[in-house]
mmCIF file of C-alpha atoms in Angstrom:
data_model
loop_
_atom_site.group_PDB
_atom_site.id
_atom_site.type_symbol
_atom_site.label_atom_id
_atom_site.label_comp_id
_atom_site.label_asym_id
_atom_site.label_seq_id
_atom_site.Cartn_x
_atom_site.Cartn_y
_atom_site.Cartn_z
ATOM 1 C CA UNK A 113 18.610 8.324 117.066
ATOM 2 C CA UNK A 114 18.398 12.024 117.505
ATOM 3 C CA UNK A 115 20.978 12.937 114.767
ATOM 4 C CA UNK A 116 19.364 10.244 112.504
ATOM 5 C CA UNK A 117 16.065 12.417 112.130
ATOM 6 C CA UNK A 118 18.091 15.285 110.955
ATOM 7 C CA UNK A 119 20.401 14.335 108.255
ATOM 8 C CA UNK A 120 18.933 15.705 105.022
ATOM 9 C CA UNK A 121 20.597 14.411 101.413
ATOM 10 C CA UNK A 122 20.144 12.267 98.800
ATOM 11 C CA UNK A 123 21.914 8.587 98.932
ATOM 12 C CA UNK A 124 24.263 7.342 96.622
ATOM 13 C CA UNK A 125 20.900 4.815 94.946
ATOM 14 C CA UNK A 126 19.071 8.123 94.515
ATOM 15 C CA UNK A 127 21.886 10.016 92.594
ATOM 16 C CA UNK A 128 22.455 6.644 90.631
ATOM 17 C CA UNK A 129 18.902 6.482 89.721
ATOM 18 C CA UNK A 130 18.519 10.243 88.499
ATOM 19 C CA UNK A 131 21.652 10.067 86.971
ATOM 20 C CA UNK A 132 20.359 6.808 84.460
ATOM 21 C CA UNK A 133 17.118 8.387 83.673
ATOM 22 C CA UNK A 134 18.765 12.021 82.712
ATOM 23 C CA UNK A 135 21.178 9.797 80.492
ATOM 24 C CA UNK A 136 18.298 7.872 78.786
ATOM 25 C CA UNK A 137 16.396 10.821 78.344
ATOM 26 C CA UNK A 138 19.265 12.666 76.694
ATOM 27 C CA UNK A 139 20.519 9.765 74.613
ATOM 28 C CA UNK A 140 17.022 9.799 73.111
ATOM 29 C CA UNK A 141 17.031 13.379 72.196
ATOM 30 C CA UNK A 142 20.382 13.634 70.584
ATOM 31 C CA UNK A 143 19.138 10.688 68.789
ATOM 32 C CA UNK A 144 16.301 13.075 67.038
ATOM 33 C CA UNK A 145 18.249 16.318 67.127
ATOM 34 C CA UNK A 146 21.622 14.731 65.131
ATOM 35 C CA UNK A 147 20.363 12.338 62.430
ATOM 36 C CA UNK A 148 23.063 9.279 61.459
ATOM 37 C CA UNK A 149 24.201 9.902 58.336
ATOM 38 C CA UNK A 150 23.973 6.636 56.872
ATOM 39 C CA UNK A 151 19.892 6.947 57.524
ATOM 40 C CA UNK A 152 20.188 10.168 55.721
ATOM 41 C CA UNK A 153 21.881 7.983 52.741
ATOM 42 C CA UNK A 154 19.636 5.386 52.674
ATOM 43 C CA UNK A 155 16.948 8.407 51.934
ATOM 44 C CA UNK A 156 19.109 9.722 49.389
ATOM 45 C CA UNK A 157 18.902 6.124 47.888
ATOM 46 C CA UNK A 158 15.682 5.261 48.163
ATOM 47 C CA UNK A 159 14.303 8.618 46.755
ATOM 48 C CA UNK A 160 16.754 8.652 43.862
ATOM 49 C CA UNK A 161 15.978 5.120 43.006
ATOM 50 C CA UNK A 162 12.400 5.866 43.125
ATOM 51 C CA UNK A 163 12.830 9.272 40.710
ATOM 52 C CA UNK A 164 14.464 7.225 38.189
ATOM 53 C CA UNK A 165 12.040 4.402 37.943
ATOM 54 C CA UNK A 166 9.193 6.934 37.226
ATOM 55 C CA UNK A 167 11.167 8.318 34.790
ATOM 56 C CA UNK A 168 11.895 5.130 33.006
ATOM 57 C CA UNK A 169 8.463 4.055 33.136
ATOM 58 C CA UNK A 170 6.234 7.030 31.969
ATOM 59 C CA UNK A 171 8.844 8.989 30.064
ATOM 60 C CA UNK A 172 8.070 8.904 26.704
ATOM 61 C CA UNK A 173 12.188 9.108 25.392
ATOM 62 C CA UNK A 174 13.927 8.722 22.315
ATOM 63 C CA UNK A 175 17.186 10.564 22.759
ATOM 64 C CA UNK A 176 19.833 10.194 25.586
ATOM 65 C CA UNK A 177 18.454 12.835 28.007
ATOM 66 C CA UNK A 178 18.239 14.835 31.507
ATOM 67 C CA UNK A 179 15.220 15.139 33.689
ATOM 68 C CA UNK A 180 15.196 18.042 36.045
ATOM 69 C CA UNK A 181 13.020 17.481 39.717
ATOM 70 C CA UNK A 182 12.948 19.577 42.590
ATOM 71 C CA UNK A 183 11.918 17.492 45.987
ATOM 72 C CA UNK A 184 9.665 18.885 48.621
ATOM 73 C CA UNK A 185 12.675 20.383 51.098
ATOM 74 C CA UNK A 186 14.104 22.329 47.751
ATOM 75 C CA UNK A 187 16.709 19.196 46.510
ATOM 76 C CA UNK A 188 17.578 19.689 43.033
ATOM 77 C CA UNK A 189 17.340 16.365 40.787
ATOM 78 C CA UNK A 190 18.942 15.282 37.816
ATOM 79 C CA UNK A 191 18.069 11.906 35.835
ATOM 80 C CA UNK A 192 20.279 11.175 33.333
ATOM 81 C CA UNK A 193 19.021 8.829 31.038
ATOM 82 C CA UNK A 194 21.043 7.273 28.472
ATOM 83 C CA UNK A 195 19.969 4.861 25.505
ATOM 84 C CA UNK A 196 21.770 2.177 24.337
ATOM 85 C CA UNK A 197 20.838 0.011 20.534
ATOM 86 C CA UNK A 198 21.582 -3.654 19.686
ATOM 87 C CA UNK A 199 19.867 -4.845 17.004
ATOM 88 C CA UNK A 200 16.769 -5.299 18.797
ATOM 89 C CA UNK A 201 17.042 -4.950 21.741
ATOM 90 C CA UNK A 202 16.728 -1.592 23.342
ATOM 91 C CA UNK A 203 18.170 -0.334 26.700
ATOM 92 C CA UNK A 204 17.463 2.801 28.747
ATOM 93 C CA UNK A 205 19.785 3.646 31.782
ATOM 94 C CA UNK A 206 18.812 6.106 33.994
ATOM 95 C CA UNK A 207 20.280 7.679 37.257
ATOM 96 C CA UNK A 208 19.353 10.151 39.646
ATOM 97 C CA UNK A 209 22.122 12.792 40.652
ATOM 98 C CA UNK A 210 21.464 14.949 43.738
ATOM 99 C CA UNK A 211 22.846 18.404 44.126
ATOM 100 C CA UNK A 212 25.089 17.028 41.556
ATOM 101 C CA UNK A 213 26.771 15.254 44.145
ATOM 102 C CA UNK A 214 25.111 12.173 45.687
ATOM 103 C CA UNK A 215 24.550 9.328 43.024
ATOM 104 C CA UNK A 216 22.489 6.829 43.174
ATOM 105 C CA UNK A 217 22.405 3.259 41.692
ATOM 106 C CA UNK A 218 21.893 3.387 37.639
ATOM 107 C CA UNK A 219 18.927 1.287 36.690
ATOM 108 C CA UNK A 220 18.065 -0.183 33.537
ATOM 109 C CA UNK A 221 15.077 -1.206 31.346
ATOM 110 C CA UNK A 222 15.358 -2.985 27.948
ATOM 111 C CA UNK A 223 12.307 -4.155 25.591
ATOM 112 C CA UNK A 224 13.029 -6.421 22.914
ATOM 113 C CA UNK A 225 11.329 -5.965 19.366
ATOM 114 C CA UNK A 226 8.699 -3.440 19.970
ATOM 115 C CA UNK A 227 9.529 0.400 21.286
ATOM 116 C CA UNK A 228 8.958 1.278 24.800
#
């Protein structure tokens, strides 16, 4: 009985529990430090679409135009607006490009009969 009382150290269960706690904490920290490229792309697409909407609905456009914008992070955006006419229909197409590399989807806005 005397030998049992003087044994020091940790059991295998204690080691496994502490290892599991450290791994779960490490996974959370790594998730915050290194962002997933797909979540970053989703943010870029959403911001670019909102920028295209703002340009299409608020800017008076009479010919093909290039509108520049700088966001809060210092990234430069260019919104390319093209106009096409077909008899009485007038269509505007806008696409936003970030740093001349990341392109978002093209938005279309058409009016029939009257000007924008």
